[in-house]
């Protein structure tokens, strides 16, 4: 920031105007040389605004002196009547060389940015506004001195500004006026946390809260006029200012976690601020460097009653949690992870399975079912004959067509079915002859075998009907058996339903020995890893479809 860099925009002015510019430039040069005995002469050259004249960078002589840290010159300018709280202008047509990042900055802001503590002390003693250009109750579109001091990590400056009443909760609004919080983003807590200045963060945290008015919440409006004698005094965390501080700490924890400053994140966590996203970011560096994940878990996984669903949850937190579940031998940690999975899955029902409409095919009157006199094909099931009709079976499924095609037309031998029980085969035939599953009376001990038969004979509508019956009858006692059978048959819809059931009821199932054996593969069958991967995929799909389907995440 130098005054002699700003003349490129003055070349098209007339002679009188350019003469005034050269005189103004000379005045700034005289002041910038540090000669306090030239202040009076320099001011006379600056123009009608005198000591508060702005250069093409929108800066006054006092701002330049603060940039240099020239305490004597600052004092001389103050004695000459320099305005302490004048701001860098934001009108580029009049001051074309204004740096965009310095708009609305004051002399105090420049002194803080360059770490000139004596100059800051001098300005504050002279009456400079500790918040810079921020007016009480108005939105802030530039950084406050405290924000800059916290970002730089200057502990002494932060302490000085806090003593003079600086508010660490003030953030910066975007130029379009949009912000995630009413007081703006990247307040002093976030600045210190994002840059890893732990001592500065602790100093900000130790600052007593100031009582100030704020917008009333609906709860507070409804509470107006209640009998004070009947209501207990609200706790500290219930005050409006404390709520703002909790929001600020939560934002700061995000920044510290994402920038890798685990010590600051743990400090914030120790005072009660915790989100799943931040915990995952704390553990993620350890997982990438192959540090054993279990070292992160005993102190930092807790039961989350409110889990903030974040877009980073799917690619980072979910794999990390399932990796911990796989490796952990601590039952408490496993139970807490199950609580998290259940909360992430949400309170909504598991997606239902729907019936498949059967295509219109040939059908016969039920009178022809297993009728020897009118049949033209015989199946041998468990040594017992079952009589059927080719005209119906040829169009029933590709499997039946293949069975009938492999048998010569003039061959009167039976087609042996050796992998289906007779009552189950009878149900399959009844389904075909009746044209649907409505008349089927399926016993509980037959449903799994009927599902297998429907899968083998490629009867998709009957298979889906069996899947729906299994889904409706699933319990914590039989869910593992149903899942194993579905995976064995390759029935994806029923498998996905079981995985949703596992996630929704995981807090109860983790005590089930069969479920733990399924997860941890105690028999060494090599399926445990596949199950965890399937659960992870199902949870990711659920989070994406329910919590992240809109532009913003939601909280379960």
XYZ file of C-alpha atoms in Angstrom:
556
model
C 0.000 0.000 0.000
C 1.964 2.985 -1.289
C 0.687 6.422 -2.287
C 2.961 6.714 -5.343
C 1.368 3.733 -7.087
C -1.919 5.463 -7.888
C -1.296 7.882 -10.764
C -2.108 5.700 -13.729
C -5.758 6.777 -13.491
C -4.933 10.500 -13.522
C -3.414 10.859 -17.006
C -6.583 12.033 -18.747
C -7.310 14.922 -16.365
C -6.939 18.570 -17.420
C -3.971 20.685 -16.340
C -5.646 22.204 -13.280
C -6.891 18.854 -12.002
C -3.583 17.132 -12.605
C -1.760 19.942 -10.796
C -4.009 19.357 -7.764
C -3.279 15.631 -8.010
C 0.461 16.233 -8.049
C 0.178 18.515 -5.034
C -1.895 15.872 -3.238
C 0.668 13.242 -4.152
C 3.433 15.439 -2.805
C 1.500 15.899 0.433
C 1.131 12.122 0.864
C 4.839 11.647 0.107
C 5.787 14.223 2.728
C 3.643 12.457 5.331
C 4.879 9.005 4.331
C 8.502 9.966 4.818
C 7.922 10.047 8.570
C 8.933 13.692 9.130
C 6.539 14.930 11.798
C 7.798 18.508 11.323
C 6.315 18.529 7.801
C 2.742 17.656 8.787
C 1.440 21.221 8.605
C 2.954 21.872 5.168
C 1.809 18.508 3.851
C -1.772 19.044 4.975
C -1.907 22.311 3.041
C -1.100 20.404 -0.152
C -3.698 17.648 0.287
C -6.701 19.664 -0.823
C -10.010 20.829 0.626
C -10.475 17.755 2.860
C -7.163 18.456 4.544
C -5.883 15.824 6.939
C -8.739 13.428 5.989
C -8.068 13.528 2.246
C -8.241 10.110 0.593
C -5.802 8.801 -1.976
C -6.924 6.903 -5.055
C -6.646 3.789 -2.885
C -9.347 5.276 -0.672
C -6.929 5.633 2.254
C -6.191 8.612 4.500
C -2.742 9.684 5.767
C -3.652 8.182 9.145
C -4.245 4.778 7.535
C -0.845 4.891 5.806
C 0.829 5.798 9.094
C -0.917 2.842 10.779
C 0.289 0.507 8.020
C 3.877 1.623 8.664
C 3.448 1.491 12.443
C 4.740 5.075 12.772
C 3.522 5.877 16.282
C 4.875 9.442 16.272
C 3.213 10.271 12.953
C -0.061 8.743 14.129
C 0.028 10.950 17.209
C 0.779 14.047 15.095
C -2.070 13.295 12.718
C -4.463 12.748 15.602
C -3.399 16.054 17.121
C -3.996 17.683 13.733
C -7.607 16.454 13.747
C -7.472 13.222 11.738
C -10.728 11.234 11.785
C -10.171 7.975 13.676
C -13.110 6.072 12.281
C -13.209 7.070 8.615
C -13.536 3.997 6.374
C -11.929 2.968 3.113
C -14.556 3.850 0.540
C -16.314 1.289 -1.636
C -16.962 3.501 -4.698
C -14.555 2.340 -7.436
C -15.595 5.020 -9.957
C -14.250 7.777 -7.698
C -11.350 5.838 -6.194
C -10.392 3.304 -8.885
C -7.374 1.876 -7.055
C -9.196 0.748 -3.922
C -8.233 -2.806 -2.961
C -11.482 -4.854 -2.746
C -10.396 -6.609 0.457
C -9.811 -3.297 2.287
C -13.243 -1.779 1.726
C -14.781 -0.437 4.945
C -11.528 -0.889 6.861
C -10.508 1.793 9.349
C -7.129 2.942 10.624
C -7.474 0.519 13.544
C -8.023 -2.369 11.130
C -4.758 -1.613 9.308
C -2.820 -1.299 12.551
C -4.167 -4.640 13.807
C -3.488 -6.417 10.516
C 0.184 -5.384 10.609
C 0.523 -6.178 14.318
C 1.499 -2.684 15.502
C 0.380 -2.999 19.120
C 1.522 0.491 20.311
C -0.391 2.117 17.446
C -3.484 0.031 18.247
C -3.234 1.096 21.881
C -2.886 4.731 20.807
C -5.911 4.597 18.514
C -8.104 2.914 21.118
C -7.082 5.446 23.748
C -7.975 8.209 21.311
C -11.489 6.809 20.850
C -11.296 4.513 17.828
C -14.229 2.115 17.451
C -13.055 -1.305 18.563
C -15.245 -3.035 15.948
C -13.952 -0.899 13.087
C -16.724 0.080 10.694
C -19.392 -2.097 12.300
C -22.331 -0.170 13.691
C -24.455 -1.644 16.462
C -27.249 -3.772 15.060
C -26.090 -3.470 11.448
C -24.691 -6.136 9.156
C -20.929 -6.371 8.774
C -19.480 -6.670 5.277
C -15.808 -6.491 6.247
C -13.545 -8.111 8.807
C -13.443 -6.627 12.276
C -10.062 -5.944 13.906
C -10.659 -8.863 16.271
C -11.310 -11.247 13.361
C -7.991 -10.271 11.768
C -6.080 -10.544 15.039
C -7.571 -13.995 15.674
C -6.709 -15.159 12.142
C -3.109 -13.973 12.499
C -2.871 -15.497 15.983
C -1.660 -12.350 17.771
C -2.526 -13.214 21.360
C -1.587 -9.798 22.759
C -3.718 -7.934 20.247
C -6.662 -10.269 20.804
C -6.410 -9.705 24.559
C -6.258 -5.933 24.081
C -9.280 -5.830 21.783
C -11.301 -8.061 24.089
C -10.482 -5.791 27.029
C -11.835 -2.866 25.018
C -15.119 -4.661 24.360
C -14.650 -6.372 20.991
C -17.332 -8.965 20.226
C -15.926 -12.344 19.094
C -19.324 -13.426 17.748
C -19.417 -10.881 14.919
C -18.843 -12.467 11.527
C -18.636 -11.207 7.971
C -21.590 -11.082 5.614
C -21.089 -11.896 1.967
C -21.342 -9.026 -0.495
C -24.732 -10.287 -1.671
C -26.018 -10.226 1.901
C -26.375 -14.008 2.136
C -24.948 -15.774 5.155
C -25.479 -19.028 6.987
C -25.918 -17.236 10.334
C -27.590 -13.930 11.278
C -24.274 -12.472 12.460
C -22.230 -13.554 9.447
C -19.630 -16.235 8.813
C -16.062 -16.768 9.998
C -16.301 -14.953 13.311
C -13.277 -14.685 15.576
C -13.790 -18.200 16.984
C -13.809 -19.652 13.468
C -10.791 -17.605 12.392
C -8.697 -18.821 15.319
C -9.872 -22.423 14.899
C -9.325 -22.506 11.128
C -5.729 -21.306 11.542
C -4.957 -23.539 14.522
C -4.304 -20.760 17.061
C -5.226 -22.723 20.161
C -4.106 -20.125 22.724
C -6.084 -17.403 20.949
C -9.142 -19.641 20.777
C -8.954 -20.331 24.500
C -8.653 -16.604 25.175
C -11.780 -15.941 23.134
C -13.563 -18.758 24.919
C -12.669 -17.333 28.329
C -14.143 -13.930 27.476
C -17.281 -13.228 29.593
C -20.462 -12.963 27.587
C -22.012 -9.556 27.113
C -25.711 -9.116 27.637
C -27.252 -7.611 24.543
C -30.600 -7.459 22.840
C -31.329 -9.733 19.941
C -34.255 -10.965 17.887
C -36.666 -12.891 20.083
C -37.394 -16.479 19.214
C -40.978 -17.756 19.012
C -40.508 -19.566 22.309
C -39.390 -16.335 23.987
C -42.272 -14.370 22.470
C -44.787 -16.925 23.763
C -43.120 -16.814 27.164
C -43.783 -13.077 27.483
C -46.120 -12.315 30.355
C -45.729 -15.603 32.195
C -45.553 -15.575 35.963
C -41.888 -15.231 36.864
C -42.493 -16.834 40.226
C -43.672 -20.020 38.541
C -40.788 -20.330 36.101
C -37.277 -21.271 37.051
C -34.448 -19.055 35.798
C -33.197 -20.285 32.429
C -29.833 -21.988 32.329
C -26.877 -20.301 30.726
C -27.174 -22.258 27.527
C -30.770 -21.097 27.107
C -29.964 -17.392 26.781
C -30.011 -15.875 23.311
C -26.377 -14.814 23.525
C -25.320 -18.270 24.697
C -27.167 -19.855 21.785
C -25.248 -17.605 19.415
C -22.017 -18.665 21.090
C -22.917 -22.342 20.748
C -23.576 -21.805 17.041
C -20.237 -20.025 16.739
C -18.438 -22.882 18.491
C -20.093 -25.437 16.242
C -18.953 -23.526 13.163
C -15.455 -23.199 14.646
C -15.311 -26.947 15.226
C -16.074 -27.586 11.561
C -13.208 -25.335 10.482
C -10.691 -26.768 12.945
C -11.582 -30.333 11.982
C -11.444 -29.737 8.244
C -8.096 -27.940 8.489
C -6.602 -30.732 10.592
C -6.212 -28.918 13.920
C -7.292 -31.809 16.115
C -6.217 -30.130 19.367
C -8.636 -27.237 18.812
C -11.403 -29.648 17.799
C -10.934 -31.673 20.975
C -10.989 -28.474 23.056
C -14.365 -27.581 21.575
C -15.564 -31.157 21.976
C -14.622 -31.063 25.655
C -17.133 -28.268 26.279
C -19.971 -30.230 24.743
C -19.925 -29.378 21.044
C -19.850 -32.500 18.910
C -21.074 -33.467 15.479
C -20.546 -36.624 13.514
C -19.017 -34.658 10.641
C -16.299 -33.138 12.844
C -15.550 -36.457 14.525
C -15.069 -38.062 11.115
C -12.698 -35.313 10.046
C -10.683 -35.819 13.237
C -10.335 -39.530 12.565
C -9.963 -39.341 8.790
C -6.255 -38.328 8.743
C -5.463 -41.307 10.968
C -7.238 -43.689 8.614
C -5.345 -42.345 5.601
C -2.005 -42.765 7.347
C -2.951 -46.294 8.525
C -3.016 -45.286 12.183
C -5.194 -47.762 14.038
C -8.671 -46.288 14.078
C -9.573 -47.690 17.465
C -7.272 -45.175 19.127
C -9.755 -42.456 18.159
C -12.875 -44.148 19.423
C -13.027 -44.556 23.212
C -13.062 -40.833 23.994
C -14.719 -39.397 20.950
C -17.682 -41.591 19.996
C -20.734 -40.745 22.023
C -24.429 -41.352 21.599
C -25.750 -38.672 19.258
C -29.352 -37.714 19.925
C -29.180 -35.200 17.062
C -26.992 -36.120 14.130
C -26.279 -33.374 11.637
C -26.504 -34.917 8.212
C -23.736 -33.498 6.046
C -22.803 -34.298 2.443
C -19.367 -35.480 3.577
C -21.071 -38.156 5.705
C -21.391 -40.600 2.801
C -17.855 -40.579 1.344
C -15.929 -40.135 4.609
C -17.864 -40.768 7.816
C -19.811 -43.859 6.724
C -16.792 -45.907 5.579
C -14.910 -44.811 8.672
C -17.668 -45.906 11.056
C -18.072 -49.291 9.410
C -14.316 -49.781 9.507
C -14.387 -49.080 13.238
C -17.315 -51.475 13.700
C -15.387 -54.172 11.883
C -12.180 -53.665 13.899
C -13.589 -52.822 17.322
C -13.732 -55.444 20.054
C -15.285 -52.992 22.490
C -18.999 -53.718 22.934
C -19.732 -50.189 24.151
C -18.264 -48.670 20.996
C -20.185 -51.132 18.829
C -23.426 -50.237 20.589
C -22.781 -46.509 20.170
C -22.056 -46.973 16.485
C -25.317 -48.874 16.124
C -27.141 -45.925 17.681
C -25.558 -43.641 15.082
C -26.502 -45.959 12.214
C -30.104 -46.125 13.411
C -30.325 -42.334 13.727
C -28.815 -41.869 10.276
C -31.281 -44.356 8.808
C -34.072 -42.229 10.218
C -37.507 -42.819 11.715
C -39.219 -43.416 8.384
C -40.458 -46.905 7.369
C -38.320 -49.291 5.383
C -39.220 -49.033 1.674
C -41.934 -51.592 0.969
C -41.736 -54.301 -1.644
C -44.472 -54.162 -4.265
C -46.197 -56.948 -6.155
C -45.248 -57.586 -9.772
C -48.194 -57.711 -12.121
C -48.150 -61.047 -13.861
C -48.212 -60.940 -17.638
C -51.323 -62.358 -19.256
C -50.498 -65.927 -20.273
C -52.449 -69.065 -20.999
C -54.448 -70.347 -18.053
C -56.604 -73.389 -17.385
C -59.531 -74.069 -15.173
C -58.463 -75.239 -11.671
C -60.343 -78.443 -12.456
C -57.409 -79.496 -14.651
C -54.894 -79.150 -11.801
C -53.125 -82.523 -11.290
C -55.760 -84.263 -13.421
C -54.346 -87.495 -14.855
C -57.011 -88.031 -17.495
C -56.544 -84.691 -19.221
C -52.774 -84.153 -18.749
C -50.074 -84.455 -21.403
C -46.977 -84.206 -19.196
C -46.062 -85.829 -15.889
C -43.590 -84.610 -13.276
C -42.077 -86.941 -10.696
C -41.622 -85.144 -7.370
C -40.377 -87.071 -4.321
C -41.402 -90.281 -6.109
C -44.961 -89.063 -6.633
C -46.434 -88.120 -10.018
C -47.864 -84.679 -10.708
C -49.931 -84.241 -13.857
C -49.815 -81.003 -15.863
C -50.414 -79.474 -19.296
C -47.784 -78.311 -21.757
C -49.935 -75.523 -23.180
C -49.852 -73.771 -19.829
C -46.265 -74.482 -18.834
C -44.671 -73.505 -22.160
C -45.683 -69.881 -21.633
C -45.271 -69.843 -17.850
C -41.508 -69.252 -17.738
C -38.281 -69.918 -19.677
C -37.373 -72.621 -17.143
C -40.519 -74.686 -17.784
C -40.106 -74.197 -21.523
C -36.552 -75.542 -21.321
C -37.660 -78.555 -19.261
C -40.397 -79.442 -21.744
C -38.230 -78.793 -24.798
C -35.549 -81.182 -23.576
C -38.061 -84.038 -23.557
C -38.964 -85.613 -26.935
C -42.599 -85.293 -27.965
C -43.215 -89.038 -28.175
C -41.405 -89.751 -24.917
C -43.863 -90.827 -22.236
C -41.383 -90.805 -19.353
C -41.808 -88.461 -16.432
C -39.781 -85.297 -15.862
C -38.119 -85.759 -12.519
C -37.931 -82.753 -10.160
C -35.483 -83.674 -7.426
C -34.903 -80.363 -5.661
C -38.442 -79.350 -4.639
C -40.772 -80.947 -2.119
C -44.105 -82.201 -3.354
C -46.326 -79.735 -1.368
C -44.175 -76.807 -2.563
C -44.340 -77.955 -6.197
C -48.088 -78.267 -5.786
C -48.229 -74.611 -4.650
C -46.234 -73.569 -7.725
C -48.666 -75.403 -10.000
C -51.649 -74.039 -8.138
C -50.277 -70.525 -8.691
C -50.029 -71.187 -12.435
C -53.447 -72.808 -12.846
C -55.253 -70.221 -10.728
C -53.512 -67.309 -12.472
C -52.187 -65.648 -9.314
C -51.241 -66.055 -5.645
C -54.599 -65.039 -4.203
C -55.822 -68.577 -3.532
C -52.529 -69.919 -2.160
C -52.499 -71.112 1.438
C -48.810 -70.919 2.316
C -47.617 -72.260 5.646
C -44.864 -70.466 7.542
C -42.484 -73.386 7.168
C -43.061 -73.491 3.396
C -42.453 -69.855 2.443
C -38.659 -70.140 2.156
C -38.901 -73.300 0.039
C -41.571 -71.721 -2.140
C -39.299 -68.691 -2.635
C -36.499 -71.019 -3.740
C -38.838 -72.846 -6.105
C -40.152 -69.599 -7.591
C -36.581 -68.431 -8.127
C -35.608 -71.731 -9.782
C -38.626 -71.850 -12.079
C -38.150 -68.136 -12.925
C -41.609 -67.098 -11.802
C -40.889 -63.448 -10.954
C -44.371 -62.503 -9.767
C -44.549 -65.505 -7.408
C -41.011 -64.796 -6.218
C -41.919 -61.195 -5.357
C -45.060 -62.370 -3.572
C -42.921 -64.670 -1.421
C -40.467 -61.834 -0.741
C -43.315 -59.634 0.476
C -44.552 -62.365 2.824
C -41.020 -62.813 4.198
C -40.637 -59.050 4.694
C -43.926 -58.818 6.574
C -43.045 -61.713 8.862
C -39.452 -60.679 9.579
C -38.477 -60.373 13.263
C -35.298 -59.924 15.260
C -35.214 -63.689 15.740
C -35.496 -64.772 12.097
C -34.044 -61.772 10.220
C -30.563 -63.292 9.916
C -31.949 -66.556 8.489
C -34.117 -64.656 6.010
C -31.156 -62.524 4.955
C -28.830 -65.484 4.511
C -31.423 -67.305 2.415
C -32.061 -64.211 0.288
C -28.338 -63.711 -0.311
C -27.919 -67.388 -1.192
C -30.694 -67.184 -3.781
C -29.541 -63.802 -5.086
C -32.865 -62.155 -4.276
C -31.701 -58.524 -4.196
C -34.965 -56.834 -3.195
C -35.456 -58.979 -0.108
C -31.761 -58.654 0.764
C -32.013 -54.855 0.616
C -35.127 -54.936 2.789
C -33.304 -57.049 5.376
C -30.374 -54.618 5.349
C -32.786 -51.765 6.015
C -34.287 -53.794 8.856
C -30.804 -54.367 10.288
C -29.974 -50.645 10.224
C -33.318 -49.604 11.674
C -33.110 -52.127 14.529
C -29.361 -52.304 15.005
C -29.442 -51.215 18.655
C -31.408 -54.382 19.478
C -29.748 -56.696 16.983
C -26.216 -55.993 18.192
C -27.082 -58.086 21.262
C -28.160 -60.976 19.022
C -25.470 -63.648 18.706
C -26.594 -64.683 15.223
C -26.394 -61.085 14.033
C -22.952 -60.565 15.575
C -21.792 -63.775 13.933
C -23.118 -62.471 10.619
C -21.233 -59.184 11.011
C -17.967 -60.462 12.381
C -17.857 -63.764 10.446
C -16.836 -65.841 13.456
C -17.025 -69.055 11.445
C -14.494 -67.749 8.947
C -16.798 -68.065 5.950
C -15.655 -64.743 4.545
C -19.118 -63.136 4.415
C -18.762 -60.632 7.248
C -16.916 -58.080 5.146
C -19.550 -58.378 2.392
C -22.356 -57.782 4.886
C -20.704 -54.632 6.251
C -20.163 -53.340 2.727
C -23.802 -54.024 1.863
C -24.986 -52.249 5.018
C -22.748 -49.286 4.222
C -24.139 -49.066 0.698
C -27.737 -49.321 1.910
C -27.172 -46.601 4.520
C -25.555 -44.318 1.928
C -28.540 -44.750 -0.405
C -30.926 -44.040 2.469
C -29.083 -40.868 3.531
C -28.928 -39.619 -0.039
C -32.595 -40.289 -0.775
C -34.080 -38.936 2.460
C -31.694 -36.452 4.066
C -29.780 -35.011 1.104
C -32.395 -35.060 -1.624
C -32.840 -31.260 -1.383
C -30.199 -28.531 -1.649
C -29.508 -28.610 2.084
C -28.994 -31.399 4.562
C -31.423 -32.135 7.352
C -31.207 -33.174 10.960
C -32.703 -36.431 12.241
